Amino acid sequence: MSPTRRSLVGALTAVALLAGSMAHAADGAAKRIMVYGDSNTWGFIPVESGSTTRYPKDVRWPGVLQATLGSGYEIIDEGLSARTTDVPDPTLPHISGAGLDGSAYLSSALATHQPLDLVVIMLGTNDVKKMFDRSPYRIALGMGKLIDIVAQTKGGVGTSYSTPKILVLAPPPLGKLFPEGRAERFAGGVEKTKALPAYYEAIAKAAGAEFLDVGKLTTTDGIDGVHLSPEAHKAIGTGVAEKVKAILQ
């Protein structure tokens, strides 16, 4: 190999190593947080009836969380409409794989996104649907199962990352349900969602997880009584950011 070619190869190698080192340093600097939730994490725009779309990233509360925390944090958004804590939904068979059972997919999501410093879970609203016939206590046990899954997944697949910390969010209570069909699907759900924070706080404390009652940050103010306005997303994102900083700093 000629001296010129050797010099070129050496220079390119040095650049590649430097770039790799810089990328590694950047990755290591950011605290990685996975947000695991349902349609109110996904960003479902409330409508009176029919199908809808999602809010832009900067409006959804995980996006607000990212913007509030800044570049020292990386938010990974794992929201799925109709997701429950740990019960399958037979009404949406076209959602294949793990489906809408949050416990069936959580370990895969964790392993996919490792390394993680924190997992934030906001689920339970869909569990109060009439067809599931679940009490607030039973829904809290579902949340407890998710906390256990985070601990049991540990470092992922063939890796040795540390188990992330966990923040449990109690979703805000349901609002005035509309239209009649939705009110029927969630019959009895308003009372159940009002009871969830106390159960969630107890289960989080018993499992060594952090807890935040999102109902103290905002109400469920969408026209359908289930989903959130942009203002509510902003309130959640900024409020959760303060809790996250207290946990990770």
PDB file of C-alpha atoms in Angstrom:
ATOM      1  CA  MET A   1       0.000   0.000   0.000  1.00  0.00           C
ATOM      2  CA  SER A   2       1.370   3.434  -0.943  1.00  0.00           C
ATOM      3  CA  PRO A   3       2.155   6.001   1.774  1.00  0.00           C
ATOM      4  CA  THR A   4      -0.627   8.246   0.469  1.00  0.00           C
ATOM      5  CA  ARG A   5      -3.150   5.400   0.610  1.00  0.00           C
ATOM      6  CA  ARG A   6      -1.991   4.408   4.091  1.00  0.00           C
ATOM      7  CA  SER A   7      -2.386   8.010   5.252  1.00  0.00           C
ATOM      8  CA  LEU A   8      -5.898   8.197   3.803  1.00  0.00           C
ATOM      9  CA  VAL A   9      -6.953   4.920   5.406  1.00  0.00           C
ATOM     10  CA  GLY A  10      -5.491   6.028   8.715  1.00  0.00           C
ATOM     11  CA  ALA A  11      -7.281   9.352   8.575  1.00  0.00           C
ATOM     12  CA  LEU A  12     -10.618   7.729   7.735  1.00  0.00           C
ATOM     13  CA  THR A  13     -10.171   5.222  10.571  1.00  0.00           C
ATOM     14  CA  ALA A  14      -9.421   8.013  13.025  1.00  0.00           C
ATOM     15  CA  VAL A  15     -12.507   9.944  11.909  1.00  0.00           C
ATOM     16  CA  ALA A  16     -14.688   6.831  12.258  1.00  0.00           C
ATOM     17  CA  LEU A  17     -13.372   6.122  15.751  1.00  0.00           C
ATOM     18  CA  LEU A  18     -13.872   9.725  16.802  1.00  0.00           C
ATOM     19  CA  ALA A  19     -17.426   9.750  15.435  1.00  0.00           C
ATOM     20  CA  GLY A  20     -18.192   6.517  17.242  1.00  0.00           C
ATOM     21  CA  SER A  21     -16.801   7.870  20.490  1.00  0.00           C
ATOM     22  CA  MET A  22     -18.824  11.074  20.138  1.00  0.00           C
ATOM     23  CA  ALA A  23     -22.019   9.145  19.389  1.00  0.00           C
ATOM     24  CA  HIS A  24     -21.404   6.877  22.363  1.00  0.00           C
ATOM     25  CA  ALA A  25     -20.832   9.872  24.605  1.00  0.00           C
ATOM     26  CA  ALA A  26     -24.017  11.515  23.355  1.00  0.00           C
ATOM     27  CA  ASP A  27     -26.039   8.356  23.935  1.00  0.00           C
ATOM     28  CA  GLY A  28     -24.646   8.013  27.429  1.00  0.00           C
ATOM     29  CA  ALA A  29     -25.451  11.612  28.320  1.00  0.00           C
ATOM     30  CA  ALA A  30     -29.191  11.446  27.642  1.00  0.00           C
ATOM     31  CA  LYS A  31     -31.478   9.832  30.202  1.00  0.00           C
ATOM     32  CA  ARG A  32     -33.806   7.475  28.345  1.00  0.00           C
ATOM     33  CA  ILE A  33     -37.466   7.311  29.373  1.00  0.00           C
ATOM     34  CA  MET A  34     -40.111   5.022  27.875  1.00  0.00           C
ATOM     35  CA  VAL A  35     -43.716   6.210  28.215  1.00  0.00           C
ATOM     36  CA  TYR A  36     -46.170   3.288  28.092  1.00  0.00           C
ATOM     37  CA  GLY A  37     -49.840   4.120  27.735  1.00  0.00           C
ATOM     38  CA  ASP A  38     -53.101   4.113  25.805  1.00  0.00           C
ATOM     39  CA  SER A  39     -54.881   6.584  23.502  1.00  0.00           C
ATOM     40  CA  ASN A  40     -54.204   9.506  25.817  1.00  0.00           C
ATOM     41  CA  THR A  41     -50.491   8.822  25.416  1.00  0.00           C
ATOM     42  CA  TRP A  42     -50.869   8.125  21.690  1.00  0.00           C
ATOM     43  CA  GLY A  43     -52.593  11.500  21.299  1.00  0.00           C
ATOM     44  CA  PHE A  44     -56.163  10.604  20.251  1.00  0.00           C
ATOM     45  CA  ILE A  45     -58.068  13.771  19.274  1.00  0.00           C
ATOM     46  CA  PRO A  46     -61.503  13.679  20.950  1.00  0.00           C
ATOM     47  CA  VAL A  47     -64.501  13.782  18.608  1.00  0.00           C
ATOM     48  CA  GLU A  48     -68.241  13.423  19.158  1.00  0.00           C
ATOM     49  CA  SER A  49     -68.348  10.157  17.200  1.00  0.00           C
ATOM     50  CA  GLY A  50     -66.560   8.277  14.440  1.00  0.00           C
ATOM     51  CA  SER A  51     -62.873   7.999  13.678  1.00  0.00           C
ATOM     52  CA  THR A  52     -60.243  10.609  14.364  1.00  0.00           C
ATOM     53  CA  THR A  53     -56.506  11.322  14.091  1.00  0.00           C
ATOM     54  CA  ARG A  54     -53.776  12.096  16.607  1.00  0.00           C
ATOM     55  CA  TYR A  55     -52.352  15.362  17.843  1.00  0.00           C
ATOM     56  CA  PRO A  56     -48.966  16.448  16.457  1.00  0.00           C
ATOM     57  CA  LYS A  57     -45.927  15.320  18.419  1.00  0.00           C
ATOM     58  CA  ASP A  58     -45.363  18.718  20.022  1.00  0.00           C
ATOM     59  CA  VAL A  59     -48.955  18.740  21.360  1.00  0.00           C
ATOM     60  CA  ARG A  60     -49.027  15.200  22.794  1.00  0.00           C
ATOM     61  CA  TRP A  61     -47.963  15.045  26.414  1.00  0.00           C
ATOM     62  CA  PRO A  62     -44.897  12.841  25.771  1.00  0.00           C
ATOM     63  CA  GLY A  63     -43.754  15.501  23.287  1.00  0.00           C
ATOM     64  CA  VAL A  64     -44.410  18.242  25.840  1.00  0.00           C
ATOM     65  CA  LEU A  65     -42.454  16.160  28.347  1.00  0.00           C
ATOM     66  CA  GLN A  66     -39.522  15.980  25.923  1.00  0.00           C
ATOM     67  CA  ALA A  67     -39.587  19.706  25.222  1.00  0.00           C
ATOM     68  CA  THR A  68     -39.809  20.565  28.925  1.00  0.00           C
ATOM     69  CA  LEU A  69     -36.979  18.260  29.967  1.00  0.00           C
ATOM     70  CA  GLY A  70     -34.699  19.243  27.091  1.00  0.00           C
ATOM     71  CA  SER A  71     -31.815  17.556  25.307  1.00  0.00           C
ATOM     72  CA  GLY A  72     -30.527  15.744  28.381  1.00  0.00           C
ATOM     73  CA  TYR A  73     -33.462  13.359  28.102  1.00  0.00           C
ATOM     74  CA  GLU A  74     -34.834  11.089  25.365  1.00  0.00           C
ATOM     75  CA  ILE A  75     -38.545  10.248  25.480  1.00  0.00           C
ATOM     76  CA  ILE A  76     -39.660   7.014  23.804  1.00  0.00           C
ATOM     77  CA  ASP A  77     -43.400   7.081  23.105  1.00  0.00           C
ATOM     78  CA  GLU A  78     -45.139   3.676  23.386  1.00  0.00           C
ATOM     79  CA  GLY A  79     -48.817   4.666  23.286  1.00  0.00           C
ATOM     80  CA  LEU A  80     -51.553   2.445  21.810  1.00  0.00           C
ATOM     81  CA  SER A  81     -55.251   3.285  21.692  1.00  0.00           C
ATOM     82  CA  ALA A  82     -57.508   0.938  23.726  1.00  0.00           C
ATOM     83  CA  ARG A  83     -54.559  -0.658  25.579  1.00  0.00           C
ATOM     84  CA  THR A  84     -55.398  -2.120  29.008  1.00  0.00           C
ATOM     85  CA  THR A  85     -53.180  -3.112  31.911  1.00  0.00           C
ATOM     86  CA  ASP A  86     -53.451  -6.879  31.465  1.00  0.00           C
ATOM     87  CA  VAL A  87     -56.706  -7.965  29.790  1.00  0.00           C
ATOM     88  CA  PRO A  88     -57.269  -8.747  26.074  1.00  0.00           C
ATOM     89  CA  ASP A  89     -59.901  -6.790  24.164  1.00  0.00           C
ATOM     90  CA  PRO A  90     -61.997  -9.140  21.977  1.00  0.00           C
ATOM     91  CA  THR A  91     -63.668  -6.269  20.110  1.00  0.00           C
ATOM     92  CA  LEU A  92     -60.555  -5.370  18.090  1.00  0.00           C
ATOM     93  CA  PRO A  93     -59.270  -8.690  16.669  1.00  0.00           C
ATOM     94  CA  HIS A  94     -57.419  -6.955  13.810  1.00  0.00           C
ATOM     95  CA  ILE A  95     -54.803  -5.703  16.309  1.00  0.00           C
ATOM     96  CA  SER A  96     -52.543  -8.745  16.081  1.00  0.00           C
ATOM     97  CA  GLY A  97     -49.552  -9.926  18.074  1.00  0.00           C
ATOM     98  CA  ALA A  98     -49.736  -8.979  21.734  1.00  0.00           C
ATOM     99  CA  GLY A  99     -52.908  -7.071  20.964  1.00  0.00           C
ATOM    100  CA  LEU A 100     -54.230  -4.566  23.472  1.00  0.00           C
ATOM    101  CA  ASP A 101     -53.148  -6.454  26.607  1.00  0.00           C
ATOM    102  CA  GLY A 102     -50.456  -4.171  28.017  1.00  0.00           C
ATOM    103  CA  SER A 103     -48.816  -6.972  29.982  1.00  0.00           C
ATOM    104  CA  ALA A 104     -48.365  -9.114  26.856  1.00  0.00           C
ATOM    105  CA  TYR A 105     -46.279  -6.516  25.007  1.00  0.00           C
ATOM    106  CA  LEU A 106     -44.447  -4.688  27.781  1.00  0.00           C
ATOM    107  CA  SER A 107     -41.411  -6.970  28.073  1.00  0.00           C
ATOM    108  CA  SER A 108     -40.799  -6.795  24.310  1.00  0.00           C
ATOM    109  CA  ALA A 109     -41.077  -3.011  24.377  1.00  0.00           C
ATOM    110  CA  LEU A 110     -38.602  -2.829  27.242  1.00  0.00           C
ATOM    111  CA  ALA A 111     -36.087  -5.077  25.510  1.00  0.00           C
ATOM    112  CA  THR A 112     -36.498  -3.154  22.258  1.00  0.00           C
ATOM    113  CA  HIS A 113     -35.679   0.205  23.813  1.00  0.00           C
ATOM    114  CA  GLN A 114     -32.938  -0.711  26.294  1.00  0.00           C
ATOM    115  CA  PRO A 115     -31.066   0.949  27.897  1.00  0.00           C
ATOM    116  CA  LEU A 116     -33.751   2.744  29.894  1.00  0.00           C
ATOM    117  CA  ASP A 117     -33.434   4.893  32.997  1.00  0.00           C
ATOM    118  CA  LEU A 118     -37.160   5.189  33.678  1.00  0.00           C
ATOM    119  CA  VAL A 119     -40.440   3.623  32.554  1.00  0.00           C
ATOM    120  CA  VAL A 120     -43.564   5.770  32.918  1.00  0.00           C
ATOM    121  CA  ILE A 121     -46.862   3.852  32.815  1.00  0.00           C
ATOM    122  CA  MET A 122     -50.291   5.477  32.441  1.00  0.00           C
ATOM    123  CA  LEU A 123     -52.945   2.812  31.907  1.00  0.00           C
ATOM    124  CA  GLY A 124     -56.258   1.804  33.455  1.00  0.00           C
ATOM    125  CA  THR A 125     -58.840   3.954  31.685  1.00  0.00           C
ATOM    126  CA  ASN A 126     -59.783   1.186  29.251  1.00  0.00           C
ATOM    127  CA  ASP A 127     -59.927  -1.361  32.072  1.00  0.00           C
ATOM    128  CA  VAL A 128     -63.044   0.355  33.430  1.00  0.00           C
ATOM    129  CA  LYS A 129     -65.091  -0.537  30.345  1.00  0.00           C
ATOM    130  CA  LYS A 130     -68.299  -2.333  31.296  1.00  0.00           C
ATOM    131  CA  MET A 131     -67.436  -5.494  29.328  1.00  0.00           C
ATOM    132  CA  PHE A 132     -64.383  -6.189  31.501  1.00  0.00           C
ATOM    133  CA  ASP A 133     -66.347  -5.955  34.788  1.00  0.00           C
ATOM    134  CA  ARG A 134     -63.237  -4.947  36.736  1.00  0.00           C
ATOM    135  CA  SER A 135     -63.105  -3.300  40.127  1.00  0.00           C
ATOM    136  CA  PRO A 136     -60.546  -0.561  40.892  1.00  0.00           C
ATOM    137  CA  TYR A 137     -58.748  -3.102  43.068  1.00  0.00           C
ATOM    138  CA  ARG A 138     -58.476  -5.586  40.202  1.00  0.00           C
ATOM    139  CA  ILE A 139     -57.266  -2.866  37.829  1.00  0.00           C
ATOM    140  CA  ALA A 140     -54.598  -1.898  40.362  1.00  0.00           C
ATOM    141  CA  LEU A 141     -53.449  -5.519  40.440  1.00  0.00           C
ATOM    142  CA  GLY A 142     -53.056  -5.244  36.666  1.00  0.00           C
ATOM    143  CA  MET A 143     -50.826  -2.224  37.183  1.00  0.00           C
ATOM    144  CA  GLY A 144     -48.886  -4.203  39.774  1.00  0.00           C
ATOM    145  CA  LYS A 145     -48.319  -6.911  37.178  1.00  0.00           C
ATOM    146  CA  LEU A 146     -46.815  -4.329  34.833  1.00  0.00           C
ATOM    147  CA  ILE A 147     -44.472  -3.124  37.570  1.00  0.00           C
ATOM    148  CA  ASP A 148     -43.339  -6.727  38.092  1.00  0.00           C
ATOM    149  CA  ILE A 149     -42.722  -7.168  34.373  1.00  0.00           C
ATOM    150  CA  VAL A 150     -40.392  -4.167  34.324  1.00  0.00           C
ATOM    151  CA  ALA A 151     -38.415  -5.677  37.203  1.00  0.00           C
ATOM    152  CA  GLN A 152     -38.355  -9.177  35.692  1.00  0.00           C
ATOM    153  CA  THR A 153     -37.298  -8.073  32.198  1.00  0.00           C
ATOM    154  CA  LYS A 154     -34.097  -6.677  33.708  1.00  0.00           C
ATOM    155  CA  GLY A 155     -31.421  -6.018  31.081  1.00  0.00           C
ATOM    156  CA  GLY A 156     -33.311  -7.272  28.058  1.00  0.00           C
ATOM    157  CA  VAL A 157     -32.099  -9.894  25.554  1.00  0.00           C
ATOM    158  CA  GLY A 158     -28.437 -10.799  25.998  1.00  0.00           C
ATOM    159  CA  THR A 159     -27.589  -7.444  27.552  1.00  0.00           C
ATOM    160  CA  SER A 160     -26.718  -6.389  31.073  1.00  0.00           C
ATOM    161  CA  TYR A 161     -28.389  -3.021  31.439  1.00  0.00           C
ATOM    162  CA  SER A 162     -29.712  -1.968  34.820  1.00  0.00           C
ATOM    163  CA  THR A 163     -33.403  -2.327  35.603  1.00  0.00           C
ATOM    164  CA  PRO A 164     -35.074   1.043  35.021  1.00  0.00           C
ATOM    165  CA  LYS A 165     -36.938   2.961  37.679  1.00  0.00           C
ATOM    166  CA  ILE A 166     -40.745   3.039  37.390  1.00  0.00           C
ATOM    167  CA  LEU A 167     -43.227   5.889  37.608  1.00  0.00           C
ATOM    168  CA  VAL A 168     -46.915   4.937  37.838  1.00  0.00           C
ATOM    169  CA  LEU A 169     -49.397   7.559  36.679  1.00  0.00           C
ATOM    170  CA  ALA A 170     -53.034   7.358  37.731  1.00  0.00           C
ATOM    171  CA  PRO A 171     -55.009   8.646  34.719  1.00  0.00           C
ATOM    172  CA  PRO A 172     -57.419  11.541  35.281  1.00  0.00           C
ATOM    173  CA  PRO A 173     -60.998  10.447  36.010  1.00  0.00           C
ATOM    174  CA  LEU A 174     -63.373  10.182  33.080  1.00  0.00           C
ATOM    175  CA  GLY A 175     -65.457  13.246  32.264  1.00  0.00           C
ATOM    176  CA  LYS A 176     -69.023  13.485  31.031  1.00  0.00           C
ATOM    177  CA  LEU A 177     -69.310  10.611  28.557  1.00  0.00           C
ATOM    178  CA  PHE A 178     -70.697  11.306  25.092  1.00  0.00           C
ATOM    179  CA  PRO A 179     -72.425  10.079  22.972  1.00  0.00           C
ATOM    180  CA  GLU A 180     -74.808   7.496  24.393  1.00  0.00           C
ATOM    181  CA  GLY A 181     -72.920   4.514  22.945  1.00  0.00           C
ATOM    182  CA  ARG A 182     -69.671   5.556  24.606  1.00  0.00           C
ATOM    183  CA  ALA A 183     -71.480   6.226  27.871  1.00  0.00           C
ATOM    184  CA  GLU A 184     -72.814   2.670  27.734  1.00  0.00           C
ATOM    185  CA  ARG A 185     -69.358   1.175  27.037  1.00  0.00           C
ATOM    186  CA  PHE A 186     -67.926   2.981  30.049  1.00  0.00           C
ATOM    187  CA  ALA A 187     -70.970   2.601  32.323  1.00  0.00           C
ATOM    188  CA  GLY A 188     -69.815   2.828  35.950  1.00  0.00           C
ATOM    189  CA  GLY A 189     -66.367   3.910  34.804  1.00  0.00           C
ATOM    190  CA  VAL A 190     -66.427   7.448  36.146  1.00  0.00           C
ATOM    191  CA  GLU A 191     -66.643   6.222  39.730  1.00  0.00           C
ATOM    192  CA  LYS A 192     -63.971   3.589  39.133  1.00  0.00           C
ATOM    193  CA  THR A 193     -61.493   6.068  37.658  1.00  0.00           C
ATOM    194  CA  LYS A 194     -62.051   8.362  40.646  1.00  0.00           C
ATOM    195  CA  ALA A 195     -61.117   5.478  42.938  1.00  0.00           C
ATOM    196  CA  LEU A 196     -58.001   4.400  41.022  1.00  0.00           C
ATOM    197  CA  PRO A 197     -55.440   6.887  42.415  1.00  0.00           C
ATOM    198  CA  ALA A 198     -55.631   5.540  45.970  1.00  0.00           C
ATOM    199  CA  TYR A 199     -55.220   1.948  44.769  1.00  0.00           C
ATOM    200  CA  TYR A 200     -52.414   2.866  42.368  1.00  0.00           C
ATOM    201  CA  GLU A 201     -50.538   4.785  45.028  1.00  0.00           C
ATOM    202  CA  ALA A 202     -50.741   1.814  47.384  1.00  0.00           C
ATOM    203  CA  ILE A 203     -49.604  -0.716  44.758  1.00  0.00           C
ATOM    204  CA  ALA A 204     -46.736   1.552  43.641  1.00  0.00           C
ATOM    205  CA  LYS A 205     -45.558   2.044  47.203  1.00  0.00           C
ATOM    206  CA  ALA A 206     -45.689  -1.693  47.902  1.00  0.00           C
ATOM    207  CA  ALA A 207     -43.667  -2.418  44.753  1.00  0.00           C
ATOM    208  CA  GLY A 208     -41.081   0.320  45.274  1.00  0.00           C
ATOM    209  CA  ALA A 209     -42.260   2.410  42.315  1.00  0.00           C
ATOM    210  CA  GLU A 210     -42.848   6.162  42.126  1.00  0.00           C
ATOM    211  CA  PHE A 211     -46.395   7.529  41.827  1.00  0.00           C
ATOM    212  CA  LEU A 212     -48.164  10.617  40.469  1.00  0.00           C
ATOM    213  CA  ASP A 213     -51.900  11.340  40.355  1.00  0.00           C
ATOM    214  CA  VAL A 214     -52.448  12.970  36.940  1.00  0.00           C
ATOM    215  CA  GLY A 215     -55.950  13.961  38.034  1.00  0.00           C
ATOM    216  CA  LYS A 216     -54.273  16.632  40.160  1.00  0.00           C
ATOM    217  CA  LEU A 217     -52.705  18.101  37.017  1.00  0.00           C
ATOM    218  CA  THR A 218     -55.769  18.193  34.755  1.00  0.00           C
ATOM    219  CA  THR A 219     -59.275  16.914  34.108  1.00  0.00           C
ATOM    220  CA  THR A 220     -60.459  14.739  31.230  1.00  0.00           C
ATOM    221  CA  ASP A 221     -61.791  17.620  29.183  1.00  0.00           C
ATOM    222  CA  GLY A 222     -62.385  16.214  25.702  1.00  0.00           C
ATOM    223  CA  ILE A 223     -65.885  16.336  24.229  1.00  0.00           C
ATOM    224  CA  ASP A 224     -66.159  12.534  24.504  1.00  0.00           C
ATOM    225  CA  GLY A 225     -65.337  12.405  28.223  1.00  0.00           C
ATOM    226  CA  VAL A 226     -62.454   9.978  27.626  1.00  0.00           C
ATOM    227  CA  HIS A 227     -59.753  11.924  25.800  1.00  0.00           C
ATOM    228  CA  LEU A 228     -57.812  15.114  26.353  1.00  0.00           C
ATOM    229  CA  SER A 229     -57.536  18.624  24.935  1.00  0.00           C
ATOM    230  CA  PRO A 230     -54.187  20.172  23.947  1.00  0.00           C
ATOM    231  CA  GLU A 231     -54.295  22.153  27.191  1.00  0.00           C
ATOM    232  CA  ALA A 232     -54.643  18.948  29.212  1.00  0.00           C
ATOM    233  CA  HIS A 233     -51.732  17.353  27.330  1.00  0.00           C
ATOM    234  CA  LYS A 234     -49.600  20.391  28.140  1.00  0.00           C
ATOM    235  CA  ALA A 235     -50.510  20.223  31.815  1.00  0.00           C
ATOM    236  CA  ILE A 236     -49.616  16.533  31.990  1.00  0.00           C
ATOM    237  CA  GLY A 237     -46.357  16.919  30.094  1.00  0.00           C
ATOM    238  CA  THR A 238     -45.105  19.766  32.265  1.00  0.00           C
ATOM    239  CA  GLY A 239     -46.308  18.179  35.500  1.00  0.00           C
ATOM    240  CA  VAL A 240     -44.754  14.796  34.738  1.00  0.00           C
ATOM    241  CA  ALA A 241     -41.510  16.565  33.790  1.00  0.00           C
ATOM    242  CA  GLU A 242     -41.190  17.933  37.318  1.00  0.00           C
ATOM    243  CA  LYS A 243     -41.710  14.463  38.765  1.00  0.00           C
ATOM    244  CA  VAL A 244     -39.201  12.929  36.336  1.00  0.00           C
ATOM    245  CA  LYS A 245     -36.528  15.447  37.289  1.00  0.00           C
ATOM    246  CA  ALA A 246     -37.087  14.682  40.955  1.00  0.00           C
ATOM    247  CA  ILE A 247     -36.634  10.964  40.264  1.00  0.00           C
ATOM    248  CA  LEU A 248     -33.611  11.062  37.959  1.00  0.00           C
ATOM    249  CA  GLN A 249     -31.599  14.058  39.101  1.00  0.00           C
TER     250      GLN A 249
END
